Amino acid sequence: MNYEIVIGLETHVELSTESKIFCSCGGHSAAKEPNDCVCPACSGMPGMLPVMNKRVVELAVTAGLMLNCNINRYTTFDKKNYYYPDLPCAYQITQLNHPICTDGCVTLKTSGGNRDIRIKQIHMEEDAGKLVHGGNSSFVDFNRTSVPLIEIVTQPDFRSAEEVVTYLNKLKSMFRSGGISECEEGAMRCDVNISVRPEGSEEFGVRTEIKNMSSFEAIERAIRYESQRHIDAIEFETEELVQETRRFDDVSGKTMAMRNKETEADYRYFPDANLMPIIIDDEWLEEIKANKPVAVDEKVEEYLAAGISDKEIDMLISNNKISSLLEDTVKLGCNTRDAATWILTDCAGVLRKDGKSFDDLVITAEKLAVIIKMVNDGTINRNAGKKVLIAVVENGADPVSYCKEQGLDRKVDTAAIESVIDKVISQNPQAIEDFKNGKTKAAQALFGACMRELKGAGDPSAIKELLDNKLKNM
Ligand code: ADP
Ligand code: MG
Ligand code: ZN
């Protein structure tokens, strides 16, 4: 019999905020040493009260808009109670009854065509700390406690590991380009719910949940292993499937039972009376919408229409810094295709030469736009443009003054060119003599001398014309 795999995902994403969700300690990437981003509130000291970080709401709403969700204008927090040493309050503040976003949808491009995955909800919550085991001791690091997370819960709409990985890559590039999360390893963690059913069956099978995976490769392997385990269990009655929580062991490539699936009642959820309900009014929602970055899909369409290649699009989509540089340069009046070449080919070339990456790139959109415009309007030629770019990227030079200093400007005024021609003529009496005697080559030598004198500045055809005129009238 053929079986269909059914998967639903719960994905936790650490938000790129400057501070934690309920206190002013530094956020996700601030910590350098264990426990250096900790205060009485996030380490669970009695009597400390949470204060909501407004930015978390804005990023959660932005994520919801990107995933086509309803934004709930009334949203509240609940306490989820359980005891574990990395959870100093013995409860996690999360959202159960009124999550911030519900009923979204995301379309995946897969080898089998477009697939719609429904988003059940997105809720905000705080992360737990970390336990570190060493020697015969265990340590607790509270840097991560109260770091803001959004949890994105899908309906059981995935039918293969490929679809799951496509979805996660899409979330990752969306969230990166939208400034929601950098989604580095560990900042995006998934619980994978799996069941199988005979092909054509409408009923869902028994599901298991594989907890807390962050490598996409491990997720793929875990899905393959776990779905086969389910199929074998049904087909060959090797074991009885029970709804439970499992973990994936990277070394053996197998999943193992962790605990029986806990139910909602196990957590004794109740509303968190220390946090006011959050009301998102029209004005605030409009403001968040106005600041929402263009969705990846729309961006890709826009780039394709501008003649950007798939490979270049991948580079742009996966790097927030260079895609912003591109967009800002375009806003300053440059063409998208041009700007993309200057950034992805020319800037990349300078960086490569210096053994650096895009993360080290220092150039403002203003300076880049000036260079592109000078090349496009013929003020300097493209090679000169590259020289200017190197000076800007390596030494922060000002493009216009640099061109002047280096004499790269081809639009040197006529008077300046004429004075150079006069000088060259007076310095080369022999060549003038030769020219008068009909040696046309002498004119070429004089032209070369003028070009050298002007150091490549000035438009060569204008220089030639002025020189020819002078010689004719001698
Ligand atoms: P719970 O409240 O037990 O966590 P949810 O209804 O919130 O259950 O579902 C959790 C996740 O499990 C969701 O992503 C959902 O899509 C997925 N899921 C639910 N039923 C199944 C199933 N039979 N097979 C695979 N995934 C499932
Ligand atoms: Mg759940
Ligand atoms: Zn704190």
Coordinates of C-alpha atoms and ligand atoms in Angstrom, one line a residue:
M1 CA 0.0 0.0 0.0
N2 CA 1.1 3.5 -0.7
Y3 CA 1.2 6.0 2.2
E4 CA 0.9 9.7 2.3
I5 CA 3.1 11.6 4.8
V6 CA 1.3 14.4 6.7
I7 CA 3.4 17.1 8.5
G8 CA 2.6 20.2 10.5
L9 CA 5.3 22.5 11.8
E10 CA 5.7 24.7 14.8
T11 CA 8.6 27.1 14.1
H12 CA 10.2 29.3 16.8
V13 CA 12.1 32.3 15.5
E14 CA 14.2 34.6 17.7
L15 CA 13.4 38.2 16.9
S16 CA 16.1 40.8 16.1
T17 CA 15.1 43.3 18.8
E18 CA 17.5 45.4 20.7
S19 CA 16.2 44.3 24.0
K20 CA 14.4 41.3 25.5
I21 CA 10.6 40.9 25.4
F22 CA 9.7 42.0 29.0
C23 CA 12.8 43.8 30.3
S24 CA 15.5 46.1 29.0
C25 CA 18.4 43.6 28.9
G26 CA 20.1 43.2 25.5
G27 CA 18.3 41.0 23.0
H28 CA 19.3 37.9 21.0
S29 CA 22.8 38.9 19.8
A30 CA 23.9 41.1 22.7
A31 CA 25.4 38.5 25.0
K32 CA 29.1 37.9 25.0
E33 CA 29.7 35.9 28.2
P34 CA 27.3 33.6 30.0
N35 CA 24.8 35.6 32.2
D36 CA 25.9 39.1 31.0
C37 CA 22.5 40.0 29.7
V38 CA 20.5 39.3 32.8
C39 CA 18.5 41.4 35.3
P40 CA 16.2 40.6 38.2
A41 CA 13.2 40.4 35.9
C42 CA 14.5 37.9 33.4
S43 CA 16.2 35.8 36.1
G44 CA 12.9 35.4 37.8
M45 CA 13.4 37.3 41.1
P46 CA 10.2 37.4 43.1
G47 CA 8.1 40.5 42.7
M48 CA 9.6 41.6 39.4
L49 CA 7.0 42.6 36.7
P50 CA 7.2 42.2 32.9
V51 CA 7.0 45.3 30.7
M52 CA 6.0 44.7 27.1
N53 CA 8.5 45.5 24.3
K54 CA 6.5 47.4 21.7
R55 CA 9.0 46.3 18.9
V56 CA 8.1 42.7 19.5
V57 CA 4.5 43.4 18.6
E58 CA 5.5 45.3 15.5
L59 CA 7.8 42.5 14.3
A60 CA 5.1 39.8 15.0
V61 CA 2.5 41.8 13.1
T62 CA 5.0 42.3 10.2
A63 CA 5.6 38.5 10.1
G64 CA 1.8 38.0 10.1
L65 CA 1.4 40.4 7.2
M66 CA 4.1 38.6 5.3
L67 CA 2.3 35.3 5.8
N68 CA -1.1 36.7 4.9
C69 CA -2.6 36.3 8.4
N70 CA -5.4 38.1 10.1
I71 CA -4.0 40.5 12.6
N72 CA -6.0 40.3 15.8
R73 CA -6.5 43.7 17.2
Y74 CA -7.0 42.3 20.8
T75 CA -4.2 40.1 21.9
T76 CA -3.2 38.8 25.4
F77 CA -0.6 36.8 27.2
D78 CA -0.9 33.6 29.2
K79 CA 1.3 31.7 31.6
K80 CA 2.4 28.2 30.7
N81 CA 3.5 26.5 33.9
Y82 CA 6.2 23.9 34.1
Y83 CA 9.3 23.4 36.2
Y84 CA 12.7 23.2 34.6
P85 CA 16.0 24.8 35.7
D86 CA 16.3 26.9 32.6
L87 CA 13.0 28.5 33.3
P88 CA 13.5 30.7 36.4
C89 CA 9.9 31.7 37.0
A90 CA 8.6 28.1 36.5
Y91 CA 6.3 29.5 33.9
Q92 CA 6.8 30.8 30.3
I93 CA 4.9 33.8 29.2
T94 CA 3.2 32.9 25.9
Q95 CA -0.1 33.3 24.1
L96 CA -2.8 30.7 24.2
N97 CA -6.2 32.3 24.0
H98 CA -5.7 35.4 21.9
P99 CA -2.6 35.0 19.7
I100 CA -1.6 38.0 17.7
C101 CA -2.1 36.5 14.2
T102 CA -4.3 33.7 12.8
D103 CA -5.4 32.1 9.6
G104 CA -2.6 32.9 7.1
C105 CA -1.3 31.2 4.0
V106 CA 2.0 30.8 2.2
T107 CA 2.5 29.5 -1.3
L108 CA 5.5 27.3 -2.0
K109 CA 7.1 26.7 -5.4
T110 CA 8.0 23.0 -5.4
S111 CA 9.0 20.5 -8.0
G112 CA 5.4 19.3 -8.0
G113 CA 4.1 22.9 -8.7
N114 CA 2.7 25.5 -6.3
R115 CA 1.6 24.3 -2.9
D116 CA -0.4 26.3 -0.4
I117 CA 0.4 25.9 3.3
R118 CA -2.1 27.3 5.8
I119 CA -0.8 29.1 8.8
K120 CA -2.9 28.3 11.8
Q121 CA -1.4 31.1 14.0
I122 CA 1.5 33.1 15.1
H123 CA 2.0 33.9 18.7
M124 CA 4.6 35.8 20.7
E125 CA 6.4 34.3 23.7
E126 CA 9.7 34.4 25.6
D127 CA 12.5 32.0 25.2
A128 CA 13.9 29.9 28.0
G129 CA 17.6 29.9 29.2
K130 CA 20.2 27.3 28.5
L131 CA 21.7 24.6 30.6
V132 CA 25.4 23.9 30.1
H133 CA 26.8 20.6 31.4
G134 CA 30.4 20.3 32.1
G135 CA 32.5 17.9 34.3
N136 CA 30.1 16.8 37.1
S137 CA 28.3 20.1 37.2
S138 CA 25.5 21.7 35.4
F139 CA 25.3 25.5 34.8
V140 CA 22.4 27.8 33.9
D141 CA 22.9 30.6 31.4
F142 CA 20.0 33.1 31.6
N143 CA 21.1 35.2 28.6
R144 CA 18.4 33.6 26.5
T145 CA 15.6 33.8 29.0
S146 CA 13.0 36.3 27.8
V147 CA 14.5 36.7 24.4
P148 CA 11.5 37.4 22.2
L149 CA 10.2 34.6 19.9
I150 CA 7.4 34.2 17.5
E151 CA 6.0 30.7 17.0
I152 CA 4.5 30.0 13.6
V153 CA 2.1 27.1 13.6
T154 CA 1.0 25.6 10.3
Q155 CA -1.9 23.3 9.6
P156 CA -0.9 19.7 8.8
D157 CA -0.5 20.6 5.1
F158 CA 3.0 19.4 4.2
R159 CA 3.2 16.2 2.3
S160 CA 7.0 15.7 2.0
A161 CA 10.4 16.7 3.5
E162 CA 11.1 18.7 0.4
E163 CA 8.0 20.9 1.0
V164 CA 9.1 21.4 4.6
V165 CA 12.6 22.5 3.7
T166 CA 11.2 24.8 0.9
Y167 CA 8.9 26.4 3.5
L168 CA 11.7 26.9 6.0
N169 CA 14.0 28.5 3.4
K170 CA 11.2 30.8 2.4
L171 CA 10.6 31.8 6.0
K172 CA 14.3 32.4 6.5
S173 CA 14.7 34.6 3.4
M174 CA 11.5 36.5 4.2
F175 CA 12.4 37.1 7.8
R176 CA 16.0 38.1 6.9
S177 CA 15.0 40.6 4.2
G178 CA 12.2 41.9 6.5
G179 CA 14.5 42.6 9.4
I180 CA 12.5 40.2 11.6
S181 CA 15.3 37.8 12.4
E182 CA 18.7 36.9 11.0
C183 CA 17.6 33.3 11.4
E184 CA 21.2 32.1 12.2
E185 CA 21.7 28.5 13.2
G186 CA 19.8 28.0 16.4
A187 CA 17.7 31.2 16.1
M188 CA 15.1 29.2 14.1
R189 CA 13.9 26.0 15.7
C190 CA 11.3 23.6 14.6
D191 CA 9.0 21.0 16.2
V192 CA 8.0 18.6 13.4
N193 CA 4.6 16.8 13.8
I194 CA 4.3 13.7 11.6
S195 CA 1.7 11.1 10.8
V196 CA 1.1 8.9 7.8
R197 CA -2.1 7.6 6.2
P198 CA -3.0 5.3 3.3
E199 CA -3.1 7.2 0.1
G200 CA -6.6 8.5 -0.6
S201 CA -7.6 8.3 3.1
E202 CA -9.3 11.4 4.6
E203 CA -8.5 10.5 8.2
F204 CA -5.3 11.5 9.9
G205 CA -3.1 8.9 11.5
V206 CA -1.5 8.9 14.9
R207 CA 1.0 11.7 15.1
T208 CA 4.4 12.1 16.8
E209 CA 6.2 15.3 17.4
I210 CA 10.0 15.6 16.9
K211 CA 11.1 18.5 19.1
N212 CA 13.5 21.3 18.7
M213 CA 15.5 20.9 15.5
S214 CA 17.4 23.7 13.9
S215 CA 19.4 22.2 11.1
F216 CA 17.4 21.9 7.9
E217 CA 19.4 18.8 7.0
A218 CA 18.6 17.1 10.3
I219 CA 14.9 18.0 9.8
E220 CA 14.9 16.3 6.4
R221 CA 16.6 13.2 7.8
A222 CA 14.3 13.1 10.8
I223 CA 11.2 13.3 8.6
R224 CA 12.5 10.4 6.4
Y225 CA 13.3 8.2 9.4
E226 CA 10.1 9.0 11.3
S227 CA 7.7 8.6 8.4
Q228 CA 9.3 5.2 7.5
R229 CA 9.0 4.2 11.2
H230 CA 5.2 5.0 11.0
I231 CA 4.8 3.1 7.8
D232 CA 6.6 0.1 9.1
A233 CA 4.6 0.2 12.3
I234 CA 1.3 0.1 10.3
E235 CA 2.4 -2.2 7.5
F236 CA 4.3 -4.8 9.5
E237 CA 2.9 -4.2 13.0
T238 CA 6.4 -3.8 14.2
E239 CA 5.2 -1.6 17.1
E240 CA 2.2 0.3 18.3
L241 CA 2.2 4.0 17.4
V242 CA 1.4 6.3 20.2
Q243 CA 1.1 10.0 20.2
E244 CA 4.3 11.2 21.8
T245 CA 7.2 13.6 21.8
R246 CA 10.4 12.4 20.3
R247 CA 13.9 13.6 19.7
F248 CA 16.2 13.1 16.7
D249 CA 19.6 11.8 17.3
D250 CA 22.0 13.2 14.7
V251 CA 24.6 10.5 15.1
S252 CA 22.4 7.4 14.7
G253 CA 19.9 9.2 12.4
K254 CA 17.0 7.8 14.5
T255 CA 14.3 9.3 16.6
M256 CA 13.6 8.2 20.2
A257 CA 10.8 8.7 22.6
M258 CA 11.2 11.5 25.1
R259 CA 7.9 11.7 26.8
N260 CA 4.2 11.1 26.3
K261 CA 2.6 14.0 24.6
E262 CA 1.6 16.5 27.2
T263 CA -1.8 18.1 26.9
E264 CA -2.9 21.6 27.4
A265 CA -4.2 20.7 30.9
D266 CA -0.7 19.6 31.9
Y267 CA 0.5 23.2 31.7
R268 CA -2.2 24.8 33.8
Y269 CA -2.4 27.7 31.4
F270 CA -3.9 30.9 32.8
P271 CA -4.0 34.6 31.7
D272 CA -1.0 36.6 32.8
A273 CA -2.6 39.3 35.0
N274 CA 0.7 41.3 35.0
L275 CA 0.4 42.2 31.3
M276 CA -2.4 44.3 29.9
P277 CA -4.1 43.1 26.8
I278 CA -2.6 44.8 23.7
I279 CA -4.9 46.7 21.5
I280 CA -3.7 47.3 17.9
D281 CA -5.7 50.2 16.6
D282 CA -6.0 51.2 12.9
E283 CA -3.4 53.9 13.2
W284 CA -0.7 51.6 14.6
L285 CA -1.6 48.8 12.1
E286 CA -1.3 51.3 9.2
E287 CA 2.1 52.5 10.5
I288 CA 3.3 48.9 10.7
K289 CA 2.0 48.2 7.2
A290 CA 3.7 51.3 5.8
N291 CA 7.0 50.2 7.3
K292 CA 6.6 46.6 6.1
P293 CA 9.4 45.6 3.6
V294 CA 8.2 44.3 0.3
A295 CA 7.5 40.6 0.5
V296 CA 10.2 38.3 -1.0
D297 CA 7.9 37.1 -3.8
E298 CA 7.2 40.6 -4.9
K299 CA 10.9 41.5 -4.7
V300 CA 11.8 38.4 -6.8
E301 CA 9.3 39.4 -9.5
E302 CA 10.6 42.9 -9.5
Y303 CA 14.2 41.8 -9.8
L304 CA 13.4 39.3 -12.5
A305 CA 11.6 42.1 -14.4
A306 CA 14.7 44.3 -14.1
G307 CA 16.8 41.5 -15.7
I308 CA 18.6 40.3 -12.6
S309 CA 19.6 36.6 -12.8
D310 CA 18.5 33.9 -10.4
K311 CA 22.0 33.7 -8.9
E312 CA 22.1 37.4 -8.3
I313 CA 18.6 37.3 -6.8
D314 CA 19.7 34.6 -4.4
M315 CA 22.6 36.8 -3.3
L316 CA 20.3 39.8 -2.8
I317 CA 17.5 38.0 -1.0
S318 CA 19.9 36.3 1.4
N319 CA 21.7 39.5 2.3
N320 CA 19.7 42.3 3.8
K321 CA 22.6 44.7 3.7
I322 CA 23.3 44.5 0.0
S323 CA 19.6 44.4 -0.9
S324 CA 19.0 47.6 1.1
L325 CA 22.0 49.2 -0.6
L326 CA 20.6 48.2 -4.0
E327 CA 17.2 49.6 -3.1
D328 CA 18.5 52.9 -1.7
T329 CA 20.7 53.3 -4.8
V330 CA 17.7 52.7 -7.1
K331 CA 15.7 55.3 -5.0
L332 CA 18.4 57.8 -5.8
G333 CA 17.6 57.5 -9.5
C334 CA 19.8 54.6 -10.7
N335 CA 18.6 51.7 -12.7
T336 CA 18.1 48.4 -10.9
R337 CA 20.2 46.3 -13.4
D338 CA 23.1 48.9 -13.3
A339 CA 23.1 49.1 -9.5
A340 CA 23.0 45.3 -9.2
T341 CA 26.1 45.0 -11.4
W342 CA 28.0 47.6 -9.5
I343 CA 27.2 45.9 -6.2
L344 CA 27.3 42.2 -7.1
T345 CA 30.2 42.4 -9.6
D346 CA 32.3 45.5 -8.9
C347 CA 31.9 45.9 -5.2
A348 CA 32.2 42.1 -4.8
G349 CA 35.5 42.3 -6.8
V350 CA 37.0 44.9 -4.6
L351 CA 36.1 43.0 -1.5
R352 CA 37.4 39.7 -2.9
K353 CA 40.7 41.3 -3.7
D354 CA 41.0 42.4 -0.1
G355 CA 39.9 39.0 1.2
K356 CA 36.6 40.5 2.6
S357 CA 32.9 39.7 2.3
F358 CA 29.7 41.7 1.8
D359 CA 29.4 42.1 5.5
D360 CA 32.6 44.2 5.4
L361 CA 31.3 46.4 2.6
V362 CA 31.4 50.1 3.5
I363 CA 29.8 52.4 0.9
T364 CA 26.8 54.6 1.1
A365 CA 24.0 54.5 -1.6
E366 CA 24.7 58.2 -2.2
K367 CA 28.3 57.6 -3.2
L368 CA 27.5 54.6 -5.3
A369 CA 24.8 56.5 -7.1
V370 CA 27.2 59.3 -7.8
I371 CA 29.7 56.9 -9.4
I372 CA 27.0 55.2 -11.5
K373 CA 25.7 58.5 -12.7
M374 CA 29.1 59.8 -13.6
V375 CA 29.8 56.7 -15.7
N376 CA 26.3 56.8 -17.3
D377 CA 26.5 60.4 -18.3
G378 CA 30.0 60.1 -19.7
T379 CA 31.7 62.2 -17.1
I380 CA 34.1 59.3 -16.5
N381 CA 34.5 56.1 -18.4
R382 CA 33.7 52.7 -16.8
N383 CA 37.3 51.9 -16.0
A384 CA 37.7 55.2 -14.2
G385 CA 34.4 54.4 -12.4
K386 CA 36.0 51.2 -11.1
K387 CA 39.0 53.2 -9.9
V388 CA 36.7 55.5 -8.0
L389 CA 34.8 52.6 -6.5
I390 CA 38.0 51.1 -5.2
A391 CA 38.9 54.4 -3.6
V392 CA 35.5 54.8 -2.0
V393 CA 35.3 51.2 -0.8
E394 CA 38.8 51.0 0.5
N395 CA 39.4 54.5 1.8
G396 CA 36.0 56.1 2.0
A397 CA 36.9 58.6 -0.7
D398 CA 34.4 61.2 -2.0
P399 CA 33.8 60.2 -5.6
V400 CA 33.6 63.7 -7.1
S401 CA 36.7 65.1 -5.4
Y402 CA 38.6 61.9 -6.1
C403 CA 37.8 62.2 -9.8
K404 CA 39.0 65.8 -9.8
E405 CA 42.2 65.0 -7.9
Q406 CA 43.0 62.1 -10.1
G407 CA 42.0 64.0 -13.3
L408 CA 39.6 61.2 -14.2
D409 CA 36.9 63.7 -15.2
R410 CA 36.6 63.7 -19.0
K411 CA 34.5 66.8 -19.2
V412 CA 37.4 69.1 -18.5
D413 CA 36.4 72.5 -20.0
T414 CA 37.6 73.6 -23.4
A415 CA 39.8 76.4 -22.0
A416 CA 41.8 73.9 -19.9
I417 CA 42.2 71.6 -22.9
E418 CA 43.4 74.5 -25.1
S419 CA 46.0 75.6 -22.7
V420 CA 47.4 72.1 -22.5
I421 CA 47.4 72.0 -26.4
D422 CA 49.3 75.3 -26.5
K423 CA 51.8 74.0 -24.0
V424 CA 52.3 70.8 -25.9
I425 CA 52.8 72.7 -29.2
S426 CA 55.3 75.1 -27.7
Q427 CA 57.3 72.1 -26.2
N428 CA 57.4 70.2 -29.5
P429 CA 58.7 72.5 -32.3
Q430 CA 60.1 69.5 -34.2
A431 CA 56.7 67.8 -34.4
I432 CA 55.1 71.0 -35.7
E433 CA 57.7 71.3 -38.3
D434 CA 57.1 67.6 -39.4
F435 CA 53.4 68.2 -39.5
K436 CA 53.8 71.2 -41.7
N437 CA 55.9 69.1 -44.0
G438 CA 53.0 66.7 -44.4
K439 CA 53.9 64.1 -41.8
T440 CA 50.4 63.3 -40.5
K441 CA 51.9 60.9 -37.9
A442 CA 53.2 64.0 -36.1
A443 CA 49.7 65.0 -35.2
Q444 CA 49.1 61.7 -33.6
A445 CA 52.2 62.1 -31.4
L446 CA 51.0 65.6 -30.4
F447 CA 47.6 64.1 -29.5
G448 CA 49.3 61.5 -27.4
A449 CA 51.3 64.1 -25.6
C450 CA 48.1 66.1 -24.9
M451 CA 46.3 63.0 -23.5
R452 CA 49.3 62.3 -21.3
E453 CA 49.3 65.8 -20.0
L454 CA 45.6 65.6 -19.3
K455 CA 46.1 62.3 -17.5
G456 CA 43.2 60.7 -19.4
A457 CA 40.8 63.6 -18.4
G458 CA 38.8 65.3 -21.1
D459 CA 36.8 63.8 -23.9
P460 CA 39.4 62.4 -26.4
S461 CA 37.2 63.4 -29.5
A462 CA 37.0 67.0 -28.2
I463 CA 40.7 67.1 -27.6
K464 CA 41.4 65.8 -31.1
E465 CA 39.1 68.3 -32.7
L466 CA 40.7 71.2 -30.9
L467 CA 44.2 70.1 -31.7
D468 CA 43.4 69.5 -35.4
N469 CA 41.9 73.1 -35.6
K470 CA 45.0 74.5 -34.0
L471 CA 47.3 72.7 -36.3
K472 CA 45.3 73.6 -39.4
N473 CA 45.6 77.3 -38.6
M474 CA 49.3 77.3 -38.0
Ligands
ADP1 P1 -1.3 20.7 20.1 O1 -2.3 21.7 20.6 O2 -1.4 19.3 20.6 O3 0.1 21.2 20.0 P2 -2.1 21.6 17.5 O4 -3.4 21.4 16.9 O5 -1.6 22.9 17.9 O6 -1.8 20.5 18.6 O7 -1.0 21.1 16.4 C1 0.3 21.2 16.6 C2 0.9 20.9 15.2 O8 0.7 19.6 14.8 C3 0.4 21.7 14.1 O9 1.4 22.2 13.3 C4 -0.5 20.8 13.3 O10 -0.5 21.1 12.0 C5 0.2 19.5 13.5 N1 -0.6 18.3 13.4 C6 -1.8 18.2 14.0 N2 -2.3 16.9 13.7 C7 -1.4 16.3 12.9 C8 -1.4 15.1 12.2 N3 -2.3 14.1 12.3 N4 -0.3 14.8 11.5 C9 0.7 15.7 11.4 N5 0.7 16.9 12.0 C10 -0.3 17.2 12.7
MG2 MG 1.4 22.9 20.0
ZN3 ZN 16.5 41.3 31.9

